[in-house]
Coordinates of C-alpha atoms in Angstrom, one line a residue:
X6 CA 57.7 113.3 19.4
X7 CA 57.2 115.9 22.0
X8 CA 60.1 116.6 23.7
X9 CA 60.5 118.1 27.7
X10 CA 63.3 121.0 27.4
X11 CA 63.4 120.6 31.4
X12 CA 65.5 117.6 31.3
X13 CA 68.2 119.5 29.1
X14 CA 67.6 123.3 31.1
X15 CA 70.1 124.1 34.0
X16 CA 67.9 125.7 36.5
X17 CA 71.0 127.1 38.3
X18 CA 72.6 128.8 35.5
X19 CA 71.8 132.4 34.7
X20 CA 72.6 134.4 31.6
X21 CA 75.2 136.4 33.4
X22 CA 76.7 133.3 34.8
X23 CA 80.0 132.8 32.4
X24 CA 79.5 129.0 32.6
X25 CA 76.1 129.5 31.3
X26 CA 77.4 130.5 27.1
X27 CA 79.8 127.7 28.1
X28 CA 77.1 124.7 27.9
X29 CA 77.7 121.8 25.4
X30 CA 74.8 121.4 22.6
X31 CA 72.5 118.4 24.0
X32 CA 72.0 117.1 20.8
X33 CA 74.3 114.7 18.8
X34 CA 77.4 117.0 18.0
X35 CA 78.0 115.4 14.6
X36 CA 74.4 116.0 13.6
X37 CA 75.1 119.6 14.4
X38 CA 78.5 120.1 13.0
X39 CA 77.0 118.9 9.8
X40 CA 74.2 121.6 9.4
X41 CA 76.7 123.8 10.8
X42 CA 79.2 123.3 7.8
X43 CA 76.0 124.1 5.4
X44 CA 75.4 127.1 7.3
X45 CA 79.0 128.2 6.6
X46 CA 79.0 127.2 2.9
X47 CA 75.1 129.0 2.6
X48 CA 77.0 132.1 4.5
X49 CA 79.8 132.3 1.6
X50 CA 77.3 132.1 -1.3
X51 CA 74.6 134.5 0.3
X52 CA 78.0 137.2 0.8
X53 CA 78.5 136.5 -2.9
X54 CA 75.1 136.8 -4.4
X55 CA 73.5 139.7 -2.3
X56 CA 76.8 141.3 -2.7
X57 CA 76.9 141.2 -6.5
X58 CA 73.6 142.3 -6.7
X59 CA 73.8 145.3 -4.6
X60 CA 77.1 146.0 -6.4
X61 CA 75.2 145.7 -9.6
X62 CA 72.3 148.4 -8.3
X63 CA 75.3 150.4 -7.2
X64 CA 77.5 150.3 -10.3
X65 CA 74.7 150.2 -13.2
X66 CA 72.2 153.0 -13.1
X67 CA 70.1 151.2 -15.5
X68 CA 68.9 148.6 -12.9
X69 CA 68.0 151.6 -10.4
X70 CA 64.5 151.7 -11.1
X71 CA 61.2 151.5 -8.7
X72 CA 60.3 148.1 -8.9
X73 CA 64.0 146.9 -8.3
X74 CA 64.3 149.2 -5.5
X75 CA 62.7 146.8 -3.4
X76 CA 64.7 143.9 -4.8
X77 CA 68.0 146.1 -3.7
X78 CA 66.7 146.5 -0.1
X79 CA 66.2 143.0 0.4
X80 CA 70.0 142.4 -1.1
X81 CA 71.1 144.9 1.6
X82 CA 69.5 143.0 4.5
X83 CA 70.2 139.6 2.9
X84 CA 74.1 140.5 2.6
X85 CA 73.6 141.6 6.4
X86 CA 72.3 138.5 7.4
X87 CA 74.7 136.9 5.5
X88 CA 77.8 138.7 7.3
X89 CA 76.3 137.9 10.8
X90 CA 73.9 135.3 11.6
X91 CA 74.8 132.5 9.3
X92 CA 78.0 132.8 10.2
X93 CA 77.9 133.1 14.1
X94 CA 75.6 130.0 13.8
X95 CA 77.7 127.8 11.3
X96 CA 81.1 128.3 13.4
X97 CA 79.1 127.6 16.9
X98 CA 77.5 124.2 15.5
X99 CA 80.8 123.5 14.3
X100 CA 82.2 123.8 17.8
X101 CA 78.9 122.2 19.4
X102 CA 78.1 125.5 21.6
X103 CA 77.5 129.1 21.1
X104 CA 81.0 130.5 20.8
X105 CA 79.8 134.8 21.1
X106 CA 78.6 134.9 24.5
X107 CA 75.7 136.7 25.6
X108 CA 76.3 140.1 23.5
X109 CA 76.7 137.4 20.6
X110 CA 73.7 136.0 21.4
X111 CA 71.8 139.1 21.5
X112 CA 73.1 140.6 18.4
X113 CA 72.8 137.4 16.3
X114 CA 69.3 137.3 17.6
X115 CA 68.2 140.8 16.5
X116 CA 69.6 140.8 12.9
X117 CA 68.1 137.6 12.5
X118 CA 64.1 138.7 13.4
X119 CA 65.1 142.1 11.6
X120 CA 66.2 140.0 8.6
X121 CA 63.2 137.8 8.7
X122 CA 60.8 140.5 9.3
X123 CA 61.9 143.1 6.8
X124 CA 62.2 140.6 4.0
X125 CA 58.7 139.2 4.6
X126 CA 57.7 142.7 4.9
X127 CA 59.7 143.9 1.4
X128 CA 58.4 140.7 -0.7
X129 CA 54.9 141.9 0.0
X130 CA 56.2 145.1 -1.0
X131 CA 57.2 143.9 -4.5
X132 CA 54.1 141.6 -5.0
X133 CA 51.9 145.0 -3.8
X134 CA 54.0 146.9 -6.4
X135 CA 53.8 144.2 -9.1
X136 CA 50.4 143.7 -8.9
X137 CA 49.3 147.7 -9.0
X138 CA 51.4 148.3 -12.1
X139 CA 50.0 145.1 -14.0
X140 CA 46.2 146.0 -13.1
X141 CA 46.8 149.9 -13.4
X142 CA 49.6 150.1 -16.1
X143 CA 48.4 153.7 -17.1
X144 CA 49.5 154.8 -13.6
X145 CA 52.6 153.0 -13.4
X146 CA 54.4 156.3 -13.9
X147 CA 53.0 156.8 -10.3
X148 CA 55.6 154.6 -8.9
X149 CA 58.4 156.2 -8.6
X150 CA 62.2 155.8 -7.7
X151 CA 61.9 158.1 -4.6
X152 CA 58.4 156.5 -3.5
X153 CA 59.8 153.1 -3.5
X154 CA 62.9 154.1 -1.4
X155 CA 60.4 155.1 0.8
X156 CA 58.1 152.5 1.1
X157 CA 61.2 149.9 1.4
X158 CA 62.7 152.2 4.4
X159 CA 59.2 152.2 6.3
X160 CA 59.1 148.3 6.0
X161 CA 63.0 148.2 7.4
X162 CA 61.7 150.4 10.3
X163 CA 58.7 148.8 11.4
X164 CA 60.7 145.7 11.5
X165 CA 63.6 147.2 13.3
X166 CA 61.0 147.8 15.8
X167 CA 59.9 144.7 16.4
X168 CA 63.1 143.3 16.3
X169 CA 63.7 145.6 19.3
X170 CA 61.2 144.7 21.5
X171 CA 62.6 141.8 23.2
X172 CA 65.3 143.9 24.2
X173 CA 63.3 146.1 25.6
X174 CA 61.3 143.8 27.7
X175 CA 58.4 142.3 25.7
X176 CA 60.1 138.4 25.5
X177 CA 63.4 138.3 25.5
X178 CA 66.6 137.0 23.6
X179 CA 68.1 133.5 24.8
X180 CA 69.9 130.3 23.4
X181 CA 67.9 128.2 21.6
X182 CA 67.5 124.2 22.7
X183 CA 70.2 123.3 20.5
X184 CA 72.6 126.0 22.3
X185 CA 75.0 127.1 18.8
X186 CA 71.8 129.7 17.7
X187 CA 69.5 132.5 19.6
X188 CA 66.0 133.7 19.2
X189 CA 63.5 134.7 21.3
X190 CA 62.3 132.7 24.9
X191 CA 59.3 130.7 23.4
X192 CA 58.8 128.3 26.3
X193 CA 59.0 130.6 28.8
X194 CA 54.5 130.4 30.0
X195 CA 54.3 134.2 31.1
X196 CA 51.6 136.0 29.2
X197 CA 54.1 138.5 27.7
X198 CA 56.2 136.1 26.8
X199 CA 53.6 134.1 25.1
X200 CA 51.5 137.2 24.0
X201 CA 54.8 138.2 21.6
X202 CA 55.1 134.9 20.2
X203 CA 51.9 135.1 18.9
X204 CA 52.2 138.3 17.7
X205 CA 55.3 137.4 15.9
X206 CA 53.3 134.8 14.4
X207 CA 50.7 137.0 12.8
X208 CA 52.4 140.2 12.0
X209 CA 56.0 138.4 10.3
X210 CA 54.3 135.3 9.0
X211 CA 50.4 135.0 8.7
X212 CA 49.7 138.7 7.8
X213 CA 52.7 138.4 4.4
X214 CA 51.5 135.2 3.5
X215 CA 48.0 136.4 3.1
X216 CA 49.0 139.6 1.3
X217 CA 51.4 137.3 -0.9
X218 CA 48.9 135.0 -1.9
X219 CA 46.0 137.9 -2.6
X220 CA 48.1 140.4 -4.4
X221 CA 49.7 137.2 -6.7
X222 CA 46.6 135.7 -7.4
X223 CA 45.1 138.8 -8.3
X224 CA 47.8 139.9 -10.6
X225 CA 47.8 136.1 -12.4
X226 CA 44.2 136.9 -13.0
X227 CA 45.0 140.3 -14.6
X228 CA 47.5 138.3 -16.7
X229 CA 44.8 136.3 -17.7
X230 CA 42.0 138.9 -18.7
X231 CA 44.8 140.4 -20.8
X232 CA 46.3 137.8 -22.8
X233 CA 42.1 136.8 -23.8
X234 CA 42.1 140.4 -25.0
X235 CA 45.2 139.9 -27.1
X236 CA 44.3 136.9 -28.3
X237 CA 41.1 138.9 -30.1
X238 CA 43.6 141.7 -31.4
X239 CA 46.4 141.5 -33.8
X240 CA 49.6 139.7 -33.0
X241 CA 52.7 142.4 -33.0
X242 CA 56.4 142.2 -31.7
X243 CA 54.5 143.9 -28.9
X244 CA 52.5 141.3 -28.3
X245 CA 54.9 138.5 -28.4
X246 CA 57.5 140.7 -26.2
X247 CA 54.2 141.4 -23.1
X248 CA 53.7 137.5 -23.3
X249 CA 57.7 137.1 -22.7
X250 CA 57.3 139.3 -19.9
X251 CA 54.1 137.5 -18.7
X252 CA 55.9 134.6 -18.7
X253 CA 58.8 135.8 -16.8
X254 CA 56.7 137.4 -13.9
X255 CA 54.4 134.1 -13.5
X256 CA 57.5 132.3 -12.8
X257 CA 58.5 134.9 -10.4
X258 CA 55.5 135.2 -8.5
X259 CA 55.1 131.4 -7.9
X260 CA 58.7 130.7 -7.0
X261 CA 58.3 134.2 -4.6
X262 CA 55.2 132.2 -2.9
X263 CA 55.9 128.5 -3.0
X264 CA 59.7 130.1 -1.5
X265 CA 58.3 131.8 1.1
X266 CA 56.1 128.9 2.5
X267 CA 58.5 126.3 2.3
X268 CA 61.3 128.3 4.0
X269 CA 58.9 129.9 6.6
X270 CA 56.2 128.0 7.4
X271 CA 58.4 124.9 9.2
X272 CA 60.0 127.2 11.5
X273 CA 57.1 129.3 12.1
X274 CA 54.9 126.4 12.8
X275 CA 57.7 124.8 15.1
X276 CA 57.6 128.1 17.3
X277 CA 53.9 128.5 17.4
X278 CA 53.3 124.8 18.6
X279 CA 55.5 124.9 21.1
X280 CA 54.8 128.1 22.3
X281 CA 51.2 127.0 22.6
X282 CA 52.3 123.8 24.4
X283 CA 54.9 124.8 26.5
X284 CA 58.6 123.5 27.0
X285 CA 57.2 120.0 28.4
X286 CA 55.6 118.7 25.2
X287 CA 57.6 121.1 22.6
X288 CA 59.1 120.3 19.2
X289 CA 62.6 118.4 19.7
X290 CA 65.2 121.0 19.2
X291 CA 67.0 119.8 16.4
X292 CA 63.3 119.3 14.6
X293 CA 63.5 123.2 15.4
X294 CA 67.0 124.0 14.9
X295 CA 66.6 122.4 11.0
X296 CA 63.7 124.6 10.5
X297 CA 65.6 127.9 11.6
X298 CA 68.4 126.7 9.6
X299 CA 66.1 126.2 6.8
X300 CA 64.2 129.9 7.1
X301 CA 67.8 131.7 7.1
X302 CA 68.6 129.7 3.6
X303 CA 66.6 132.2 2.0
X304 CA 69.5 134.7 2.0
X305 CA 70.7 132.3 -1.1
X306 CA 67.0 132.0 -3.2
X307 CA 66.0 135.4 -3.2
X308 CA 68.3 136.7 -4.8
X309 CA 68.8 133.8 -7.2
X310 CA 65.0 134.7 -8.0
X311 CA 66.1 137.7 -9.3
X312 CA 69.0 137.1 -11.1
X313 CA 67.2 133.6 -12.8
X314 CA 64.0 135.4 -13.8
X315 CA 65.6 139.2 -14.8
X316 CA 66.7 140.0 -18.8
X317 CA 69.2 142.1 -17.2
X318 CA 71.3 139.7 -15.3
X319 CA 73.6 136.6 -15.9
X320 CA 74.8 134.4 -13.2
X321 CA 78.2 135.7 -13.6
X322 CA 77.1 139.3 -13.1
X323 CA 75.4 142.1 -15.2
X324 CA 74.5 141.8 -18.8
X325 CA 76.4 145.1 -19.4
X326 CA 75.4 144.9 -23.5
X327 CA 71.6 144.3 -22.5
X328 CA 71.8 147.4 -20.1
X329 CA 73.2 149.8 -22.6
X330 CA 71.7 148.2 -25.7
X331 CA 68.6 151.0 -25.8
X332 CA 71.3 154.0 -25.7
X333 CA 73.4 152.5 -28.0
X334 CA 70.8 152.3 -30.8
X335 CA 69.0 155.8 -30.4
X336 CA 72.8 157.3 -30.7
X337 CA 73.3 155.3 -33.8
X338 CA 72.9 158.3 -37.0
X339 CA 70.7 157.3 -40.0
X340 CA 69.5 154.2 -38.2
X341 CA 65.7 153.4 -37.9
X342 CA 64.5 153.2 -34.3
X343 CA 61.5 151.7 -33.5
X344 CA 59.2 152.1 -30.3
X345 CA 56.2 151.2 -29.1
X346 CA 53.4 153.3 -27.0
X347 CA 50.5 152.3 -24.7
X348 CA 47.5 155.1 -25.6
X349 CA 44.3 155.1 -24.4
X350 CA 41.8 156.8 -26.9
X351 CA 39.0 159.0 -25.9
X352 CA 36.5 155.9 -26.7
X353 CA 38.0 154.1 -23.8
X354 CA 39.6 151.9 -26.4
X355 CA 43.3 150.8 -25.8
X356 CA 45.7 150.7 -28.9
X357 CA 49.6 150.7 -30.0
X358 CA 51.9 153.2 -31.5
X359 CA 54.5 151.6 -33.1
X360 CA 56.9 155.6 -33.7
X361 CA 59.5 155.1 -36.4
X362 CA 62.0 157.6 -36.4
X363 CA 65.1 159.0 -38.3
X364 CA 67.2 160.8 -35.8
X365 CA 69.6 162.3 -38.8
X366 CA 66.3 163.7 -40.6
X367 CA 64.4 164.3 -37.5
X368 CA 61.3 163.1 -39.1
X369 CA 58.3 160.8 -37.5
X370 CA 55.8 158.6 -38.9
X371 CA 53.0 156.7 -37.1
X372 CA 51.8 153.3 -37.6
X373 CA 48.2 153.2 -35.2
X374 CA 47.2 149.6 -34.7
X375 CA 44.1 148.7 -33.2
X376 CA 44.1 145.7 -30.4
X377 CA 41.3 146.0 -28.3
X378 CA 38.9 148.1 -26.6
X379 CA 38.0 147.8 -22.9

């Protein structure tokens, strides 16, 4: 199972030598070429999906809500990754050697590191924001669009700092063992190199994983408690809508957590084990390469997750009718408009108020229904 990297590493070649970047892959070329074709296809799909989301957020103001701001930033970094690291790795794999010299290797590795780190942090921000809104619904108005943008920018800034550390000397970016992609130098046994690999494992994978599991567990527990309270109250349209929303969010939580685990765990474990054991007893280069490609495929499933669980999206594009439905309903003269409001009373009970409004007569009548008490 273990692989001795010293068998495929040429000590006489250094990165400053042009021949260093012309080395063919030590793995069976047809296998690498198949993976490269998959990466090229994934690049096109990622550009279409993430580009569609970014365009939709720009085109439709109704989508630019505070929770969706984090998704928009994930789509932006996903689009960046789909346009850079996937095509470079895919085309190099098709030709069975790295095609973009040292500068391209540095750029590709920086973007890959930045994408992996920022997407992990932004997924954590999405889970934290969702947990806060579910557990404290009356404080949800404090989560504004401006705050969401600020938090997302801060998460991406931290990710950018981490991705630049190897450029400034803490570890370095080199070709992976398969020689068609680039990443950090995980097989060097110097202390600065090993320490950065362990640092990377904890801040980019382990800590975000703990945050995802903890916040999503709290959110699911909050849903369960809320549903039990609703079962003891009167069933209304609001209750049914709430249950439908819960089902979508629960589906999103499960897919997000499992998707993060299945895409990033193999690559993180492979690098961690290889860094711990050194280049003489490391993971085989083909396994590490496939794990890395599997992690990069997250540029596809993250936008698919949002499109599949959002009522505002269809597979083709934005459902403009749904986005404009509320606006048109409020403008129709002579029609009765029903809205629902969740209100906290002085005795700490929570009620739902149904507002029945006739726009042309400017009359309002309120029907109050007690649902449950805290």
